[in-house]
Coordinates of C-alpha atoms and ligand atoms in Angstrom, one line a residue:
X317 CA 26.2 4.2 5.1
X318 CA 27.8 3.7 8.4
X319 CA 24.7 5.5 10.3
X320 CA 21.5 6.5 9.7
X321 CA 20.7 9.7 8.4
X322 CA 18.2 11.8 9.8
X323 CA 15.8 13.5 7.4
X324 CA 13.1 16.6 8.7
X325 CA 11.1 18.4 7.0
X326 CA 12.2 21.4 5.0
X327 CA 10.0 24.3 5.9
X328 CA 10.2 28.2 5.0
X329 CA 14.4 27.4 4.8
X330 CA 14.8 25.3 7.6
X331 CA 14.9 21.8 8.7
X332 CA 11.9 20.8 11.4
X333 CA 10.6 18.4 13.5
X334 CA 7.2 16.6 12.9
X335 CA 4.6 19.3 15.0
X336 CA 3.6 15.7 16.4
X337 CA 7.7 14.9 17.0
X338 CA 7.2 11.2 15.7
X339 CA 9.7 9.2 13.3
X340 CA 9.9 6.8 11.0
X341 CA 12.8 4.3 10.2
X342 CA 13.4 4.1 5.8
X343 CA 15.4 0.8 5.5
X344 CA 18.4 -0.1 3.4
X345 CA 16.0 -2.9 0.6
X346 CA 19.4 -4.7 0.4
X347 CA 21.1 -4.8 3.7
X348 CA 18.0 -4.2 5.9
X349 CA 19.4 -1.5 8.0
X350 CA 18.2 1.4 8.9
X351 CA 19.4 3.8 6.3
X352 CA 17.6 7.3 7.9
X353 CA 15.3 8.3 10.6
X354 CA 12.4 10.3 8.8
X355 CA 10.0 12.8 10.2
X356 CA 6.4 11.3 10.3
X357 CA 4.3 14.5 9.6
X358 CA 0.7 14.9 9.3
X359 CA -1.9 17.2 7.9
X360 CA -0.1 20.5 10.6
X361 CA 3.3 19.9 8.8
X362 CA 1.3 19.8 5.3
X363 CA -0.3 23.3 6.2
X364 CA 3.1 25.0 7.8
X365 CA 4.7 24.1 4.3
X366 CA 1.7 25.7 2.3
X367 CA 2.0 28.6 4.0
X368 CA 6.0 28.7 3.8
X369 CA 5.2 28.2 0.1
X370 CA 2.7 30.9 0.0
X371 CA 4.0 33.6 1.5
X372 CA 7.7 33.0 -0.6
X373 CA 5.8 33.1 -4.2
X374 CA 5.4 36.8 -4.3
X375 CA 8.7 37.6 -4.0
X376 CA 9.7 34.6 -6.0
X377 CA 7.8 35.0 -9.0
X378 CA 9.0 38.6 -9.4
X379 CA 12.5 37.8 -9.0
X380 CA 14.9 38.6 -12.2
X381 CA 15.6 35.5 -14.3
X382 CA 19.3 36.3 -13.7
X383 CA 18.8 35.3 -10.3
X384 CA 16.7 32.4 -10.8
X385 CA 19.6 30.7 -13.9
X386 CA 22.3 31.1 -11.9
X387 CA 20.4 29.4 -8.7
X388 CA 20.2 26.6 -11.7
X389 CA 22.9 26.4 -13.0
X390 CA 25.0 26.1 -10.1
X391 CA 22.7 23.5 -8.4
X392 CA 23.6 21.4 -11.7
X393 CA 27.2 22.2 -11.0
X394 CA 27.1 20.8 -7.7
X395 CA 25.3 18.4 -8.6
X396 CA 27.7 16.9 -11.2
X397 CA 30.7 17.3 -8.5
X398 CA 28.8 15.0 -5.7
X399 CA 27.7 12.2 -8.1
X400 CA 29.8 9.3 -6.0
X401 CA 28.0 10.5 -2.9
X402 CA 24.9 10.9 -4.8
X403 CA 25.3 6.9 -6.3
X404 CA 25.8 5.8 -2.7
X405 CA 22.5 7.1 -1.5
X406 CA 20.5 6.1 -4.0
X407 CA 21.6 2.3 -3.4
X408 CA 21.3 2.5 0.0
X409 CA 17.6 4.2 0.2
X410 CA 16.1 2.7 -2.9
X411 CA 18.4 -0.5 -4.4
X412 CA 19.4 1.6 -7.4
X413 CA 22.1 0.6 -9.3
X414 CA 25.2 1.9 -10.6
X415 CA 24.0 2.0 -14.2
X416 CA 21.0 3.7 -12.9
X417 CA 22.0 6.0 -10.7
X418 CA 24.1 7.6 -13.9
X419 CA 20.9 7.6 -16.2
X420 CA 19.3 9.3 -13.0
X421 CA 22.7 12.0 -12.4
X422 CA 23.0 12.7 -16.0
X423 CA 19.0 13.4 -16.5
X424 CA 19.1 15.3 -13.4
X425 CA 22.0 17.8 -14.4
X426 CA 20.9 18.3 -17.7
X427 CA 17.7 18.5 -16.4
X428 CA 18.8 21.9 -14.0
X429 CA 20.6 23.4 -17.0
X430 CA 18.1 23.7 -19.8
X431 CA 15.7 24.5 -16.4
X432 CA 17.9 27.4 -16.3
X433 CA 17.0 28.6 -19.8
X434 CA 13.0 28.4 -19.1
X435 CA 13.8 31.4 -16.7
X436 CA 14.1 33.6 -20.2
X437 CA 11.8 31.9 -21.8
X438 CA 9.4 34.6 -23.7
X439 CA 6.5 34.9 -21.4
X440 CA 3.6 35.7 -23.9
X441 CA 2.1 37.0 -27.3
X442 CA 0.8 40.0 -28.5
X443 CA -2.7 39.5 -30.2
X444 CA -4.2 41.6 -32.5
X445 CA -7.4 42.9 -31.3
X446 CA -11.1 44.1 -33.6
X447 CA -11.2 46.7 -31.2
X448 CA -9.6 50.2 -32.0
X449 CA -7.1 51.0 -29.6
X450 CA -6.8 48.2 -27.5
X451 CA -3.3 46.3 -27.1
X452 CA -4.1 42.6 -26.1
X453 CA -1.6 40.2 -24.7
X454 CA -1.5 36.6 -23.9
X455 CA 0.6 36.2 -20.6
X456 CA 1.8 33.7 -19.2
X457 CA 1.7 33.5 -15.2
X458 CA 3.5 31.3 -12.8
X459 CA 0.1 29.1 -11.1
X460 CA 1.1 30.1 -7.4
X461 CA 2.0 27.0 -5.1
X462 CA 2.1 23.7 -6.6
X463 CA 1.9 20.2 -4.7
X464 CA 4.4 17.8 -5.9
X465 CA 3.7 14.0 -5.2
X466 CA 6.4 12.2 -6.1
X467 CA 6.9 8.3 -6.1
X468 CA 10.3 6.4 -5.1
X469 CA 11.4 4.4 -8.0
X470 CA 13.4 6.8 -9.9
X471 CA 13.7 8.9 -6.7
X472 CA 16.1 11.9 -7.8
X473 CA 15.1 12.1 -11.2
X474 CA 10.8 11.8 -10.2
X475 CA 11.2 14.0 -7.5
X476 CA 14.1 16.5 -9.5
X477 CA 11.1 17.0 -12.4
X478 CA 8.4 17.5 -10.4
X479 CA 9.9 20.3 -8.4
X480 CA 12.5 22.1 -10.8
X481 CA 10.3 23.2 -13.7
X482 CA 7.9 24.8 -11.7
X483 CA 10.1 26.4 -9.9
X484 CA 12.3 27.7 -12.6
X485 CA 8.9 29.3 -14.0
X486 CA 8.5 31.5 -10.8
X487 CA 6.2 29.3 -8.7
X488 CA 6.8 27.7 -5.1
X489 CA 6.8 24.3 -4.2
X490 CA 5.1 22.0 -1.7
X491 CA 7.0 18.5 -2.3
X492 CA 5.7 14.9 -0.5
X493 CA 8.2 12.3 -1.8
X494 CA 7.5 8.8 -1.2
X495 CA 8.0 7.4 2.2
X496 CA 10.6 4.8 0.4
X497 CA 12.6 7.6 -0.8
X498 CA 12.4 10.5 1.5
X499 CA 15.9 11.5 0.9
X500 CA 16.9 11.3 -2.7
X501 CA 13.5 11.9 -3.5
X502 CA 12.6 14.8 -1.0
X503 CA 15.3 16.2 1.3
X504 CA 18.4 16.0 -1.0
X505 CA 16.4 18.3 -3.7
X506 CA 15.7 21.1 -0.8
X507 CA 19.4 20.6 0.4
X508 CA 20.8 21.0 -3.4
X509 CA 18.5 24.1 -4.1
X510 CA 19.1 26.1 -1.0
X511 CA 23.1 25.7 -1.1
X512 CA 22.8 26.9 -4.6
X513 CA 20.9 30.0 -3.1
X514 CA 17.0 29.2 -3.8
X515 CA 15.1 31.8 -1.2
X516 CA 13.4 30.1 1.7
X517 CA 10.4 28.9 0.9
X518 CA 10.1 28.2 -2.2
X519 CA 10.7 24.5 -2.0
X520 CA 9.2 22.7 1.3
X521 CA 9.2 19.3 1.7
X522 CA 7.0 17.2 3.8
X523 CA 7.8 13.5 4.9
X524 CA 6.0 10.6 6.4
X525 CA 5.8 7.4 7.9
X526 CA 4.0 4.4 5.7
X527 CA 0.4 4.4 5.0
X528 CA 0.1 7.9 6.1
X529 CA 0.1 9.7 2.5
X530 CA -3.1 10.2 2.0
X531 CA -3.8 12.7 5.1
X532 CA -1.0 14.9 3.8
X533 CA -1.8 14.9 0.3
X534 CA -5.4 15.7 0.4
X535 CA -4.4 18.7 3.1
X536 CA -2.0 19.7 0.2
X537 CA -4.9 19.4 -2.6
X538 CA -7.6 20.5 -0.4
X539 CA -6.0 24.0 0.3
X540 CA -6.9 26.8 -1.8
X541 CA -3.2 27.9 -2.0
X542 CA -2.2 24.9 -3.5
X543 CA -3.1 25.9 -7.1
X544 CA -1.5 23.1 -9.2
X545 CA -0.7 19.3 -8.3
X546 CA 1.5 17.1 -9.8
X547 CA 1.6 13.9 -9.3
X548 CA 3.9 10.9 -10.4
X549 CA 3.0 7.2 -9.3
X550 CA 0.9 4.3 -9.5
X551 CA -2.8 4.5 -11.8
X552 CA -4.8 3.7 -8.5
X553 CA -3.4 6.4 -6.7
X554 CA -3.2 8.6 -9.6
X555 CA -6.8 7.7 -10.1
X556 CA -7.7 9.1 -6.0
X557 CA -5.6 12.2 -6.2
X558 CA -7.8 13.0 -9.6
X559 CA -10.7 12.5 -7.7
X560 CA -9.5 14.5 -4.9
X561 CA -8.5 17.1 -7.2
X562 CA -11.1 17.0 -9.4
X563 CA -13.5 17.9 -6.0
X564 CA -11.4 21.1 -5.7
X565 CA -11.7 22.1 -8.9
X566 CA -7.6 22.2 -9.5
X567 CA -6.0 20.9 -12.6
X568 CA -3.5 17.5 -11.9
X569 CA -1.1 16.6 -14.3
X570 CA -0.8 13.0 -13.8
X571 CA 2.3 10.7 -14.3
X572 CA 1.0 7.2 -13.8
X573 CA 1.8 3.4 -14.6
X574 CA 2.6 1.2 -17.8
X575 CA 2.1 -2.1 -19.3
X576 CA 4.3 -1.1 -21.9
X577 CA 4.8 -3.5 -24.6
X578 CA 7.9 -3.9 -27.0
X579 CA 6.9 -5.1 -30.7
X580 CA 9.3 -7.2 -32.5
X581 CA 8.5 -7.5 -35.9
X582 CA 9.0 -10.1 -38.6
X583 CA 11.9 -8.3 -40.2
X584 CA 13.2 -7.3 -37.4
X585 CA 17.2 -7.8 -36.7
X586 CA 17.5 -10.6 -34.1
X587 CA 20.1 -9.4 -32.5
X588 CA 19.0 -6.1 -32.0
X589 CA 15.8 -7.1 -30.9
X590 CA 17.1 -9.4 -28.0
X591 CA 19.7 -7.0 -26.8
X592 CA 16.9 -4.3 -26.7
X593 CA 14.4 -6.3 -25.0
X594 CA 17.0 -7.5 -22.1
X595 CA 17.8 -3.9 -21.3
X596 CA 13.9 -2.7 -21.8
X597 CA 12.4 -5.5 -19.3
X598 CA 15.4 -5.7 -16.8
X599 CA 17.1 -1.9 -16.6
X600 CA 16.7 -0.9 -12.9
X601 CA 15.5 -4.6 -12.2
X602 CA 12.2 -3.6 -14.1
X603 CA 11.2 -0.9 -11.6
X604 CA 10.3 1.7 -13.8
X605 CA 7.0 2.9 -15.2
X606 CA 8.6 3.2 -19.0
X607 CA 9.9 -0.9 -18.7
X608 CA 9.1 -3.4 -21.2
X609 CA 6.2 -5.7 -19.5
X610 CA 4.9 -7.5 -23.1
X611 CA 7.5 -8.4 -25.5
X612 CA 5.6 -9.2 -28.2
X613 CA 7.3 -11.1 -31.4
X614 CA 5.9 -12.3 -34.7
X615 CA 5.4 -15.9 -34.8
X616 CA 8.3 -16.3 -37.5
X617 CA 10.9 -15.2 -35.1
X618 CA 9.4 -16.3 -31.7
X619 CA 10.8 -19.3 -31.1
X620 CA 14.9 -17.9 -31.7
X621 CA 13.9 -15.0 -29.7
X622 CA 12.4 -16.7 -26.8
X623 CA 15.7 -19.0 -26.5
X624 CA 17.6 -16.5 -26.8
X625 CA 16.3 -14.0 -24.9
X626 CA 15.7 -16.4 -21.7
X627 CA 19.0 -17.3 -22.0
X628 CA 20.5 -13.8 -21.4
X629 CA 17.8 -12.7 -18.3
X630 CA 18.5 -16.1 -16.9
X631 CA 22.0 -15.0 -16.6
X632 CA 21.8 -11.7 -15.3
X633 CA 23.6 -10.6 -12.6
X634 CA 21.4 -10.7 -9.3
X635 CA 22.8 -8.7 -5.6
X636 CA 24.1 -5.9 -4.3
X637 CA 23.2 -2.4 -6.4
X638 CA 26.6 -1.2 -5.0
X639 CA 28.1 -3.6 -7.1
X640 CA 29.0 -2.1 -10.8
X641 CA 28.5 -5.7 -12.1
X642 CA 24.7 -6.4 -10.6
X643 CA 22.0 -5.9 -13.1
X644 CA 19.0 -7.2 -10.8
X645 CA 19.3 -5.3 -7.4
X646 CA 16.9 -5.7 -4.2
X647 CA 13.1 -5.3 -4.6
X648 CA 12.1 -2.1 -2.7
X649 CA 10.3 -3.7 0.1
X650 CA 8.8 -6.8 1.2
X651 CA 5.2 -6.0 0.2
X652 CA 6.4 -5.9 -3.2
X653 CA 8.4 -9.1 -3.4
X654 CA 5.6 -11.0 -2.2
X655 CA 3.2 -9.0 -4.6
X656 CA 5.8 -10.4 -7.2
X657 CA 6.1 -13.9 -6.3
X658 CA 2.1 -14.0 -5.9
X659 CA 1.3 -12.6 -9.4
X660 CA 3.7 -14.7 -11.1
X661 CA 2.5 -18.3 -8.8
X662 CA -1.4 -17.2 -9.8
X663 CA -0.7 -16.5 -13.8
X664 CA 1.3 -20.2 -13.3
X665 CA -1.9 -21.7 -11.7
X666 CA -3.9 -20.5 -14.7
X667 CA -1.9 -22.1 -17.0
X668 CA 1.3 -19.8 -18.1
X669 CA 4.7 -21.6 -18.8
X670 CA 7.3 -19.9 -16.1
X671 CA 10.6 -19.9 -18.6
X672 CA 13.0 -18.7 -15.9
X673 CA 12.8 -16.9 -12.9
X674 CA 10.1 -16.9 -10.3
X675 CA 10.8 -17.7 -7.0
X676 CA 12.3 -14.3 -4.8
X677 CA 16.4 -15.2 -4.3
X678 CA 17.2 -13.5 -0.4
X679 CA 15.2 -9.7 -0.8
X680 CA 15.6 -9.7 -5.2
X681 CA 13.2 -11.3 -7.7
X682 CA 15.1 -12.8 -10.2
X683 CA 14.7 -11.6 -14.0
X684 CA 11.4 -13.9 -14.6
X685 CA 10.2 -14.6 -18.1
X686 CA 6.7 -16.4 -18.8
X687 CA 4.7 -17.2 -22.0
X688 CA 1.0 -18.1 -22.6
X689 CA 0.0 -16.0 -19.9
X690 CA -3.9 -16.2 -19.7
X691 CA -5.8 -12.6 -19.9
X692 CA -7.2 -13.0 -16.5
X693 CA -4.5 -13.1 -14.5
X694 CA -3.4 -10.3 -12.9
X695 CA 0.3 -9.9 -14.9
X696 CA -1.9 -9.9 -17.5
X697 CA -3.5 -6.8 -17.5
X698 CA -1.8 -5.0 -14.9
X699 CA 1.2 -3.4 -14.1
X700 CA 3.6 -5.6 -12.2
X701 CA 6.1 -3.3 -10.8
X702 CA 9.8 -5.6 -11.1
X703 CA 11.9 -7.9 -13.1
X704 CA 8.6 -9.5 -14.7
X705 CA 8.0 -9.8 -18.0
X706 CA 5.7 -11.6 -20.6
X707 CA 6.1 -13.5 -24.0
X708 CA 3.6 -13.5 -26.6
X709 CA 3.7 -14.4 -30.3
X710 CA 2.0 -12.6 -33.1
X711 CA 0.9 -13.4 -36.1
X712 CA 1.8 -10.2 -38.4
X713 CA 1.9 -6.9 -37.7
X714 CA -1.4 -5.8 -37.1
X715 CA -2.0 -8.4 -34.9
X716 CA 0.9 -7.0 -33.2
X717 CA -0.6 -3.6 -33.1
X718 CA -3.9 -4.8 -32.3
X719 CA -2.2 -6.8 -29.2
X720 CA -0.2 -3.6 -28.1
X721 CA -3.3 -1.7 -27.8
X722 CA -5.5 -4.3 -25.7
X723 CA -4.6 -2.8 -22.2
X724 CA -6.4 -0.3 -20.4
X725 CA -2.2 1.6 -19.7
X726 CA -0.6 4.0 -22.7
X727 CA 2.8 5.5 -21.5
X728 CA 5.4 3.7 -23.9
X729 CA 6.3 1.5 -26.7
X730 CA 9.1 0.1 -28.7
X731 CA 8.8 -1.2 -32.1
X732 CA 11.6 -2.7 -33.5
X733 CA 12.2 -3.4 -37.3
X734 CA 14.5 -3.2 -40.8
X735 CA 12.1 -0.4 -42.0
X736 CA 11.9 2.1 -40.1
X737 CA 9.0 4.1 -42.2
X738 CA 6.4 1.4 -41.3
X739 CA 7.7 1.1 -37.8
X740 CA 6.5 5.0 -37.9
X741 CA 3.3 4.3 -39.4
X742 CA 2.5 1.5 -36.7
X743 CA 4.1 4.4 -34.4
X744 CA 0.8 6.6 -35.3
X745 CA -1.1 4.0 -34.1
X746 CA -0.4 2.7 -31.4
X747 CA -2.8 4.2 -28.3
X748 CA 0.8 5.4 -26.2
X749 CA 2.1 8.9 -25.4
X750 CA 5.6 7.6 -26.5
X751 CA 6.8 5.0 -28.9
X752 CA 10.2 4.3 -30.2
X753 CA 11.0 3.0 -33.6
X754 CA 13.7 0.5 -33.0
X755 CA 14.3 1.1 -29.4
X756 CA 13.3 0.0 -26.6
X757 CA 10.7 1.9 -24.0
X758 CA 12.9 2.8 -21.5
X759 CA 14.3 6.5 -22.7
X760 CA 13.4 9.9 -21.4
X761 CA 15.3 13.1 -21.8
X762 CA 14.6 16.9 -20.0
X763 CA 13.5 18.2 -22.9
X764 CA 11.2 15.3 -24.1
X765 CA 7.3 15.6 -24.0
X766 CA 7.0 13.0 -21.7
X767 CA 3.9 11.3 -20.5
X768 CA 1.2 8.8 -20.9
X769 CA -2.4 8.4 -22.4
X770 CA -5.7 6.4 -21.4
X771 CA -4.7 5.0 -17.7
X772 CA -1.3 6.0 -18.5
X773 CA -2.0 9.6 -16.8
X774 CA -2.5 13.3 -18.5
X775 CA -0.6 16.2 -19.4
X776 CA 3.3 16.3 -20.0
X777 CA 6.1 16.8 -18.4
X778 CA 9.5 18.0 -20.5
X779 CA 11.2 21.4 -20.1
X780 CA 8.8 23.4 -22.7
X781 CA 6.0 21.2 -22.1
X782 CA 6.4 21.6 -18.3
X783 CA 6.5 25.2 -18.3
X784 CA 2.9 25.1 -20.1
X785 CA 1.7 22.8 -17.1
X786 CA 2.6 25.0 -14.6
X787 CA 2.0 28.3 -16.2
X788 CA -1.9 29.8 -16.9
X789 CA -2.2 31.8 -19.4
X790 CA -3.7 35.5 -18.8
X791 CA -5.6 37.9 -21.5
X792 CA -4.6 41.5 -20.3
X793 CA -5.8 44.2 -22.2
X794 CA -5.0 47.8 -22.4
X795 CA -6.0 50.8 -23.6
X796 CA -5.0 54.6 -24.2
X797 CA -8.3 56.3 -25.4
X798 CA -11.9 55.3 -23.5
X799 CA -14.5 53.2 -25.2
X800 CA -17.4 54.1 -27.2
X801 CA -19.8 51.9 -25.4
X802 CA -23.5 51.1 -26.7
X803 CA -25.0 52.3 -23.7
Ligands
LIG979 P1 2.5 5.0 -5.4 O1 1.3 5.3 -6.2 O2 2.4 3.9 -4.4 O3 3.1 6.3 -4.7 C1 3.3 7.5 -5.4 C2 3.2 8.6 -4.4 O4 1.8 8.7 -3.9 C3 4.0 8.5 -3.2 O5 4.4 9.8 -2.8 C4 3.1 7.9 -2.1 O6 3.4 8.3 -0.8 C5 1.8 8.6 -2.5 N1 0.6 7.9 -2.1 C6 0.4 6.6 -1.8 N2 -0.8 6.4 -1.4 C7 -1.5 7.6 -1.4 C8 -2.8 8.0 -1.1 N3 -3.7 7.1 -0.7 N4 -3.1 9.3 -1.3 C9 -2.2 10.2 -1.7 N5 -0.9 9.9 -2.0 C10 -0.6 8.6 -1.9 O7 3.7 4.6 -6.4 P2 5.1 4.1 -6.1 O8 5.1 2.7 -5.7 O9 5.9 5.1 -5.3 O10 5.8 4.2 -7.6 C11 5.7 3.3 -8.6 C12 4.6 3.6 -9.5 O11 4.8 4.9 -10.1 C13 4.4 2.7 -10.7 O12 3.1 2.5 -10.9 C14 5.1 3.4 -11.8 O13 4.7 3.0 -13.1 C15 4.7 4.8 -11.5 N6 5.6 5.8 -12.1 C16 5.1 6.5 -13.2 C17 6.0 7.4 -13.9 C18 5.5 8.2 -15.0 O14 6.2 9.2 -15.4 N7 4.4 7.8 -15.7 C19 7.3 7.5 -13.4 C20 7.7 6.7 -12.3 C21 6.8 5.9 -11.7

């Protein structure tokens, strides 16, 4: 980016200015420049975008699903054409890489097209009734204006999946991306949507500035037009927008943190196993919730995967996310480096063997494998959010199991094995909302119930799933003749 981009709000179809006019600069992680100038709103802008988003879901929710697929389906279109652009931003806002930034396109356009079907998806049941007469059906309503709290990390595919299901179901949006990712994650979805002819105000977003989030989220969750919230992001957020919701009596569906662990099992294939725990741990330099954290291998095998598999993240390819060849691109900010680098020194202090990695090279942490990592410290038992991950041996498979399950988290696991059948009975058993059988964690697809159990979050995103979410279901009734009442 030769200059910085500047990002307002997107209101009732336009672009505006905070109410209080202030800005915020979003920097490049890997260059350090400024890579947009960001409207800093507060809880005025929150309330102008609720009512945008109000007064467009009328009109909206009755609109032909004609007009709603081909809004869709030519989003997707575009989409598809500006992926070089689309690569470049996402590098320069958030550190993605080019391998990323493709899983993120490709999710993202098939995500818009099978969006597109939703829009004729049959919207309810007839039930048969005891009552002579009476025609009963279950229907299924768009909720009405739903807040959509998105985190940066996987900005265009986090942000895309929180607004475009909800949308495609008839209701109107409200979204608050992260303030690292205001543009791939915010902006660039309004822009997309309203080229491809989506009506004014039916997706608003609201930026702004660090450490400000929490006065325009609990305006968004705190006003009774705002009937749904959504919410991708860390467990202790997750945990004080539940509560905040929870005070306004409004459902959440929550999207929330891992500490996913990949089993390797005594007959598992070596090979496999080391090539899928490289890409599990490291894949977007370990800055997704779905990464492998724990690898845990049977003690038969742990020694030849350890050497192995230290060997290959110690020679990963660390630098510029613009660079097809780098693997490990820029942490997203400096609070998180030094988060890194402190967890890693205090699980060292109480006694774990560092195997590679560890020490923050210019604004990346390098891939950093450890072993004998005590339960206290903090990499331990929670979610380290970057190129960290953890080495534990096992001694059989339910010990395996038995390890997987010993963390508060439950988004995703990978189990890797010759036989598949048992790797589906362990599968049963393990306490996650998604486990691969010889894979490793780090999948999702549009269509795929995704989502998390225990502090792992609640309800499901995944086109069919999603359209549940952000649907409620209404029991109308009819009838031709009047009622024989008992009195
Ligand atoms: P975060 O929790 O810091 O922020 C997420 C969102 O919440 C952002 O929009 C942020 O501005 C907002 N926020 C921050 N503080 C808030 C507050 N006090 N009140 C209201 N909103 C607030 O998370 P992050 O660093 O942006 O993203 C990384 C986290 O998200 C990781 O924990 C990761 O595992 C998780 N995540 C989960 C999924 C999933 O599907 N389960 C997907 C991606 C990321």
């Amino acid at each position: 980016m030769d200059q910085a981009i500047d990002v307002r709000h997107h209101i009732g179809g336009g672009w505006v200015e905070s109410a209080s006019g202030r800005t915020y600069p979003k920097n490049n992680p890997w260059t350090g420049e400024t890579f947009a100038e960001v409207a800093a709103g507060d809880a005025d802008d929150a309330l102008a975008a609720v009512a945008a988003a109000d007064a467009a879901f009328g009109g909206w929710a009755a609109s032909p699903p004609i007009d709603r697929q081909r809004i869709l389906l030519r989003a997707a279109d575009d989409l598809d054409r500006g992926r070089d652009e689309v690569r470049g931003l996402l590098a320069a806002e958030t550190g993605c890489g080019v391998h990323f930034a493709g899983v993120q396109l490709d999710f993202c356009v098939n995500l818009l097209r099978q969006a597109a079907a939703l829009a004729y998806a049959p919207s309810g049941q007839i039930l048969p009734s005891d009552l002579a007469g009476t025609r009963a059906l279950a229907m299924r309503r768009p909720v009405g204006v739903v807040a959509a709290i998105a985190p940066w990390n996987a900005s265009l595919v986090l942000a895309g999946r929180a607004v475009v299901a909800p949308i495609a179901t008839g209701n109107t949006v409200v979204l608050k991306p992260s303030e690292e990712a205001p543009f791939t994650g915010g902006a660039f979805w309004a822009s997309l949507l309203t080229e491809a002819g989506l009506p004014a105000g039916v997706i608003n977003v609201v930026t702004h500035a660090p450490g400000e989030a929490g006065a325009v989220a609990e305006t968004l969750i705190a006003d009774p037009r705002v009937r749904r919230i959504s919410f991708t992001g860390s467990t202790v957020t997750g945990r004080r927008i539940a509560e905040t919701a929870g005070r306004h009596l409004k459902r959440a569906v929550l999207q929330l943190g891992g500490h996913n662990p990949l089993l390797v099992l005594a007959d598992a294939p070596l090979d496999q196993a080391v090539d899928a725990a490289v890409y599990g741990a490291f894949v977007h330099s370990g800055q997704t919730c779905m990464c492998a954290r724990r690898i845990i291998v049977d003690s038969s095998l742990y020694d030849d995967f350890a050497v192995r598999f230290v060997a290959r993240a110690a020679a990963l390819p660390v630098g510029d996310p613009s660079d097809p060849a780098t693997v490990i691109g820029p942490v997203i900010n400096e609070w998180a480096l030094s988060l890194l680098e402190r967890r890693v020194r205090e699980a060292v202090g109480l006694g774990a063997r560092l195997l590679t990695g560890g020490v923050p090279v210019g604004r990346c942490f390098p891939p950093t494998v450890l072993a004998d990592v005590p339960a206290a410290s903090e990499l331990a038992f929670d979610e380290t959010f970057g190129p960290v991950v953890l080495l534990e041996a096992a001694d059989g498979a339910e010990d395996a199991l038995r390890r997987a399950n010993g963390t508060d988290f439950g988004l995703t696991a990978g189990i890797i094995t010759g036989d598949p059948y048992r790797g589906l009975d362990l599968a049963r058993r393990l306490r996650a909302g998604i486990v691969h059988v010889n894979d490793q964690p780090v999948n999702d697809e549009p269509q795929m119930p995704f989502g998390g159990v225990k502090d792992s979050g609640a309800g499901r995103f995944g086109i069919g799933f999603a359209a549940e979410e952000f649907t409620e279901v209404q029991w109308v009734s009819a009838r031709q003749d009047p009622r024989t009442y008992a009195f």
